[in-house]
Amino acid sequence: MDQSTYDRGSLSSETKNSTNDDQEELDLNELIPDRKLEHVGVKYDDYFNGDIYDDSICRFEQDWEIDPKERPYLNHIKSVSRAWPHLRYLAQWMEVTTSPTKWQLLSRLPPQRLSEVREERARRTEIAAIDFVSGQPAPIIEHITNPEALAACLDKPAAPGATRLYVVEDLSRDVVEQLGSKLDIDPLFFREHINDYTWYNTRDPWVELPDLDIVSRSRPYFRLMYMQPRYFKTRKSFEKAQRQAGKFNVLRRLDADNEHESPFDDKSATVALVRSKASLWIRPASNNQQAIGVLLIDPSITEGYPLWRGYRPFRNAPLPSDQTTYEVPPRTTLFRDLLFWIQQTPQQDIDAIENNPRAVAFRILEIICAEWLTLSRYITARLGQIEWEIERPEWFRIDKQELQRESINFNMSLKKLHTWRRRLPVYRAMVAETRTKLFPDHAPGSNRQDCIARLEKDFAIVASHYDDLLSRTERIAAVATAVTAIEESRRAIEQNKTLGRLTYLAVIFAPLSFVSSFFSMSADLAGLSQTIWVYFCVAVPISLLVYLIVDKNWTNNLQGAYNKTKAVKGRTGIFDSKR
């Protein structure tokens, strides 16, 4: 592919649902690398740099390649990628400073702007170093905003007896380099976090294949996938949110729920499901090392609103007799909300971290569980609307055509239903994977009662909700199939009746037409006045004869009438004899 194909630094596209003819300039740095870009006039190819089967060096790798000599972790990834090819994608991500497929967009920027964008993305740092000290009422939090401060913090040991957790919002090349080299982290931990794909094509070089359990069970890290539903009042607001996601270093996309329009929705509003991940790496304490954890979370989309204004606080409301003060979560970004709830960690949960370092992730697990519950309520609402559309189609008529409205509405309902039939198994698998990683089989006799164990029932409730939703979807599909069959049968009966009427008309008028045509062969029309009676004498018997030939049931009808008459006479005779 010729580099000249990508020679423009910005493109213009008409803004959808715009009230004027103004055009909005698209910043290539804000675009999400996706095939949907074709719809706004931006040329894009998933495999511009080759596919997974290419043996030679990638076509544009030399354009973004950087010197790994001063980056030992990147150099290590490149060296082991020969034996572990899936790590090659992480090395490309670090060099591009974002998803490698986005290079075809970034490379169109002017050289100076491209250098500035890559530098900003490479140094992006938003980290909180949190020390949990047993016996202290609250954790100690230090904010880190540049790679140099991160390196200094990693070199500085935590307080004696403390467990340190690094909460990282978004990832960047320099952050991965510092964390990976100084904490000796498996590169696969970062590799699993940078993408959001739920399925793969056969050519995708970014595919994440599952490992055998015997290989992965001993890994000190895990990755959780979940969905964040958000509400956008206007289409422009949704597009702004997409541009915010395009600025992330990690690939995160929004699945717009455009198909599910109903009379209860604002026509200009959009509900989108944000694909999200959270990854936790733990190094347990040893004789000469303190326990350390790294929690990777996604940057937040601030445009729009969390669906239904987001989850409820993770505590009961104070009673009128309770005069203690309380703080309010910021509700701005996931990073700030998570830090707020970590600061609210009770003493017993801080003490539990010493025995179970995974307990440092308790608050993010609460948030993930709450997001799953919110999404289940949303899907329940949409499935209820689909059931109403099937039961009461007149309530949901859409101004598209005057004819066959019921058929149009029913087909749209089935389309909405198939969306959830496709998504729900994916969501259920995400929840099942979360439960497997958080709550592995315990040894016989073990009775762990820390904060993580207390969440097991909440995730079991979430799993049961998605099992029920999937079953409900299948039941609706079965009902819809039955309704479709009944509707088709009803239409077939109506069509047969219509054809029957046309047949009877043809049976009556065809013989009449034949006879009239036959008699009209005479050239002396005046002479027909004396023989017109012949027409009726011939046409009527012929029409009756043809009708009897066409209607094959006349003999059965005649036999039925004869049997009824015979039965009536029989009953009359019995009555007379009794008298």
mmCIF file of C-alpha atoms in Angstrom, residues 322-467:
data_model
loop_
_atom_site.group_PDB
_atom_site.id
_atom_site.type_symbol
_atom_site.label_atom_id
_atom_site.label_comp_id
_atom_site.label_asym_id
_atom_site.label_seq_id
_atom_site.Cartn_x
_atom_site.Cartn_y
_atom_site.Cartn_z
ATOM 1 C CA ASP A 322 -26.919 9.072 62.771
ATOM 2 C CA GLN A 323 -25.211 12.450 63.057
ATOM 3 C CA THR A 324 -21.865 11.425 61.552
ATOM 4 C CA THR A 325 -20.644 13.310 58.502
ATOM 5 C CA TYR A 326 -20.158 11.566 55.183
ATOM 6 C CA GLU A 327 -18.403 12.355 51.928
ATOM 7 C CA VAL A 328 -19.830 12.214 48.422
ATOM 8 C CA PRO A 329 -18.034 10.413 45.562
ATOM 9 C CA PRO A 330 -16.877 12.803 42.828
ATOM 10 C CA ARG A 331 -18.684 10.957 39.979
ATOM 11 C CA THR A 332 -16.260 12.423 37.446
ATOM 12 C CA THR A 333 -13.930 9.633 36.319
ATOM 13 C CA LEU A 334 -13.422 5.993 37.214
ATOM 14 C CA PHE A 335 -9.938 6.835 38.499
ATOM 15 C CA ARG A 336 -11.171 9.446 40.966
ATOM 16 C CA ASP A 337 -14.201 7.403 42.017
ATOM 17 C CA LEU A 338 -11.977 4.392 42.689
ATOM 18 C CA LEU A 339 -9.577 6.451 44.819
ATOM 19 C CA PHE A 340 -12.548 7.843 46.769
ATOM 20 C CA TRP A 341 -13.838 4.389 47.626
ATOM 21 C CA ILE A 342 -10.346 3.117 48.445
ATOM 22 C CA GLN A 343 -10.040 5.937 50.977
ATOM 23 C CA GLN A 344 -13.287 4.680 52.534
ATOM 24 C CA THR A 345 -11.877 1.168 53.061
ATOM 25 C CA PRO A 346 -12.688 0.007 56.606
ATOM 26 C CA GLN A 347 -9.971 -1.095 58.974
ATOM 27 C CA GLN A 348 -10.846 -4.787 58.821
ATOM 28 C CA ASP A 349 -10.464 -4.856 55.026
ATOM 29 C CA ILE A 350 -7.086 -3.108 55.248
ATOM 30 C CA ASP A 351 -5.928 -5.708 57.750
ATOM 31 C CA ALA A 352 -7.173 -8.508 55.453
ATOM 32 C CA ILE A 353 -4.828 -7.370 52.660
ATOM 33 C CA GLU A 354 -1.840 -8.685 54.592
ATOM 34 C CA ASN A 355 -3.151 -12.254 54.284
ATOM 35 C CA ASN A 356 -4.760 -11.885 50.859
ATOM 36 C CA PRO A 357 -3.079 -9.246 48.644
ATOM 37 C CA ARG A 358 -5.889 -9.598 46.072
ATOM 38 C CA ALA A 359 -8.072 -7.703 48.529
ATOM 39 C CA VAL A 360 -6.492 -4.469 47.232
ATOM 40 C CA ALA A 361 -8.825 -4.861 44.225
ATOM 41 C CA PHE A 362 -11.971 -5.015 46.373
ATOM 42 C CA ARG A 363 -13.246 -1.561 45.382
ATOM 43 C CA ILE A 364 -12.780 -1.963 41.632
ATOM 44 C CA LEU A 365 -14.533 -5.336 41.885
ATOM 45 C CA GLU A 366 -17.474 -3.619 43.574
ATOM 46 C CA ILE A 367 -17.647 -1.120 40.721
ATOM 47 C CA ILE A 368 -17.452 -3.865 38.069
ATOM 48 C CA CYS A 369 -20.203 -5.849 39.782
ATOM 49 C CA ALA A 370 -22.396 -2.742 40.006
ATOM 50 C CA GLU A 371 -21.877 -2.001 36.292
ATOM 51 C CA TRP A 372 -22.963 -5.530 35.404
ATOM 52 C CA LEU A 373 -26.120 -5.135 37.496
ATOM 53 C CA THR A 374 -26.932 -1.806 35.807
ATOM 54 C CA LEU A 375 -26.476 -3.379 32.378
ATOM 55 C CA SER A 376 -28.744 -6.287 33.320
ATOM 56 C CA ARG A 377 -31.501 -3.818 34.241
ATOM 57 C CA TYR A 378 -31.053 -2.069 30.910
ATOM 58 C CA ILE A 379 -31.277 -5.322 28.942
ATOM 59 C CA THR A 380 -34.344 -6.304 30.971
ATOM 60 C CA ALA A 381 -36.009 -3.037 29.958
ATOM 61 C CA ARG A 382 -35.186 -3.565 26.275
ATOM 62 C CA LEU A 383 -36.444 -7.156 26.275
ATOM 63 C CA GLY A 384 -39.667 -5.974 27.911
ATOM 64 C CA GLN A 385 -40.137 -3.437 25.130
ATOM 65 C CA ILE A 386 -39.578 -6.143 22.515
ATOM 66 C CA GLU A 387 -42.261 -8.286 24.160
ATOM 67 C CA TRP A 388 -44.652 -5.327 24.107
ATOM 68 C CA GLU A 389 -43.910 -4.746 20.430
ATOM 69 C CA ILE A 390 -44.868 -8.347 19.683
ATOM 70 C CA GLU A 391 -47.961 -8.233 21.882
ATOM 71 C CA ARG A 392 -49.136 -4.694 21.022
ATOM 72 C CA PRO A 393 -47.594 -3.713 17.682
ATOM 73 C CA GLU A 394 -49.978 -0.770 17.312
ATOM 74 C CA TRP A 395 -48.237 0.963 20.236
ATOM 75 C CA PHE A 396 -44.892 0.923 18.452
ATOM 76 C CA ARG A 397 -45.767 1.836 14.879
ATOM 77 C CA ILE A 398 -43.051 3.766 13.107
ATOM 78 C CA ASP A 399 -43.804 6.194 10.302
ATOM 79 C CA LYS A 400 -42.142 4.316 7.463
ATOM 80 C CA GLN A 401 -44.929 2.927 5.326
ATOM 81 C CA GLU A 402 -48.672 2.931 5.555
ATOM 82 C CA LEU A 403 -48.946 -0.595 4.208
ATOM 83 C CA GLN A 404 -47.842 -3.694 6.126
ATOM 84 C CA ARG A 405 -46.994 -1.711 9.268
ATOM 85 C CA GLU A 406 -47.419 -4.713 11.504
ATOM 86 C CA SER A 407 -44.987 -6.710 9.371
ATOM 87 C CA ILE A 408 -42.419 -3.880 9.488
ATOM 88 C CA ASN A 409 -42.699 -3.522 13.275
ATOM 89 C CA PHE A 410 -42.479 -7.266 13.801
ATOM 90 C CA ASN A 411 -39.345 -7.572 11.670
ATOM 91 C CA MET A 412 -37.757 -4.680 13.575
ATOM 92 C CA SER A 413 -38.579 -6.405 16.858
ATOM 93 C CA LEU A 414 -36.867 -9.570 15.664
ATOM 94 C CA LYS A 415 -33.823 -7.539 14.612
ATOM 95 C CA LYS A 416 -33.581 -6.012 18.092
ATOM 96 C CA LEU A 417 -33.998 -9.436 19.661
ATOM 97 C CA HIS A 418 -31.216 -10.965 17.567
ATOM 98 C CA THR A 419 -28.877 -8.198 18.789
ATOM 99 C CA TRP A 420 -29.269 -9.421 22.359
ATOM 100 C CA ARG A 421 -29.130 -13.082 21.313
ATOM 101 C CA ARG A 422 -25.698 -12.296 19.914
ATOM 102 C CA ARG A 423 -24.437 -10.153 22.803
ATOM 103 C CA LEU A 424 -25.771 -11.962 25.847
ATOM 104 C CA PRO A 425 -23.627 -15.107 25.446
ATOM 105 C CA VAL A 426 -20.564 -12.834 25.274
ATOM 106 C CA TYR A 427 -21.593 -11.004 28.446
ATOM 107 C CA ARG A 428 -22.350 -14.250 30.240
ATOM 108 C CA ALA A 429 -18.910 -15.575 29.288
ATOM 109 C CA MET A 430 -17.297 -12.389 30.668
ATOM 110 C CA VAL A 431 -19.086 -12.825 33.997
ATOM 111 C CA ALA A 432 -18.215 -16.529 34.130
ATOM 112 C CA GLU A 433 -14.543 -15.763 33.453
ATOM 113 C CA THR A 434 -14.561 -13.132 36.210
ATOM 114 C CA ARG A 435 -15.993 -15.611 38.723
ATOM 115 C CA THR A 436 -13.465 -18.257 37.725
ATOM 116 C CA LYS A 437 -10.517 -15.901 38.245
ATOM 117 C CA LEU A 438 -11.765 -14.305 41.453
ATOM 118 C CA PHE A 439 -13.171 -17.351 43.183
ATOM 119 C CA PRO A 440 -11.139 -20.430 42.264
ATOM 120 C CA ASP A 441 -11.868 -23.771 43.845
ATOM 121 C CA HIS A 442 -10.737 -23.668 47.466
ATOM 122 C CA ALA A 443 -8.919 -26.411 49.225
ATOM 123 C CA PRO A 444 -11.186 -28.698 51.312
ATOM 124 C CA GLY A 445 -11.783 -27.256 54.750
ATOM 125 C CA SER A 446 -10.766 -23.715 53.828
ATOM 126 C CA ASN A 447 -13.189 -21.020 54.963
ATOM 127 C CA ARG A 448 -11.924 -17.673 53.704
ATOM 128 C CA GLN A 449 -14.031 -14.750 54.939
ATOM 129 C CA ASP A 450 -12.215 -11.646 53.643
ATOM 130 C CA CYS A 451 -13.793 -8.865 51.561
ATOM 131 C CA ILE A 452 -13.155 -10.696 48.266
ATOM 132 C CA ALA A 453 -14.978 -13.788 49.522
ATOM 133 C CA ARG A 454 -17.934 -11.629 50.543
ATOM 134 C CA LEU A 455 -18.316 -10.538 46.911
ATOM 135 C CA GLU A 456 -18.776 -14.102 45.687
ATOM 136 C CA LYS A 457 -22.529 -14.041 46.266
ATOM 137 C CA ASP A 458 -22.901 -10.711 44.422
ATOM 138 C CA PHE A 459 -21.184 -12.097 41.343
ATOM 139 C CA ALA A 460 -23.294 -15.260 41.625
ATOM 140 C CA ILE A 461 -26.398 -13.026 41.508
ATOM 141 C CA VAL A 462 -25.000 -11.251 38.443
ATOM 142 C CA ALA A 463 -24.348 -14.595 36.728
ATOM 143 C CA SER A 464 -27.906 -15.780 37.468
ATOM 144 C CA HIS A 465 -29.298 -12.533 36.006
ATOM 145 C CA TYR A 466 -27.509 -13.079 32.709
ATOM 146 C CA ASP A 467 -28.519 -16.732 32.600
#
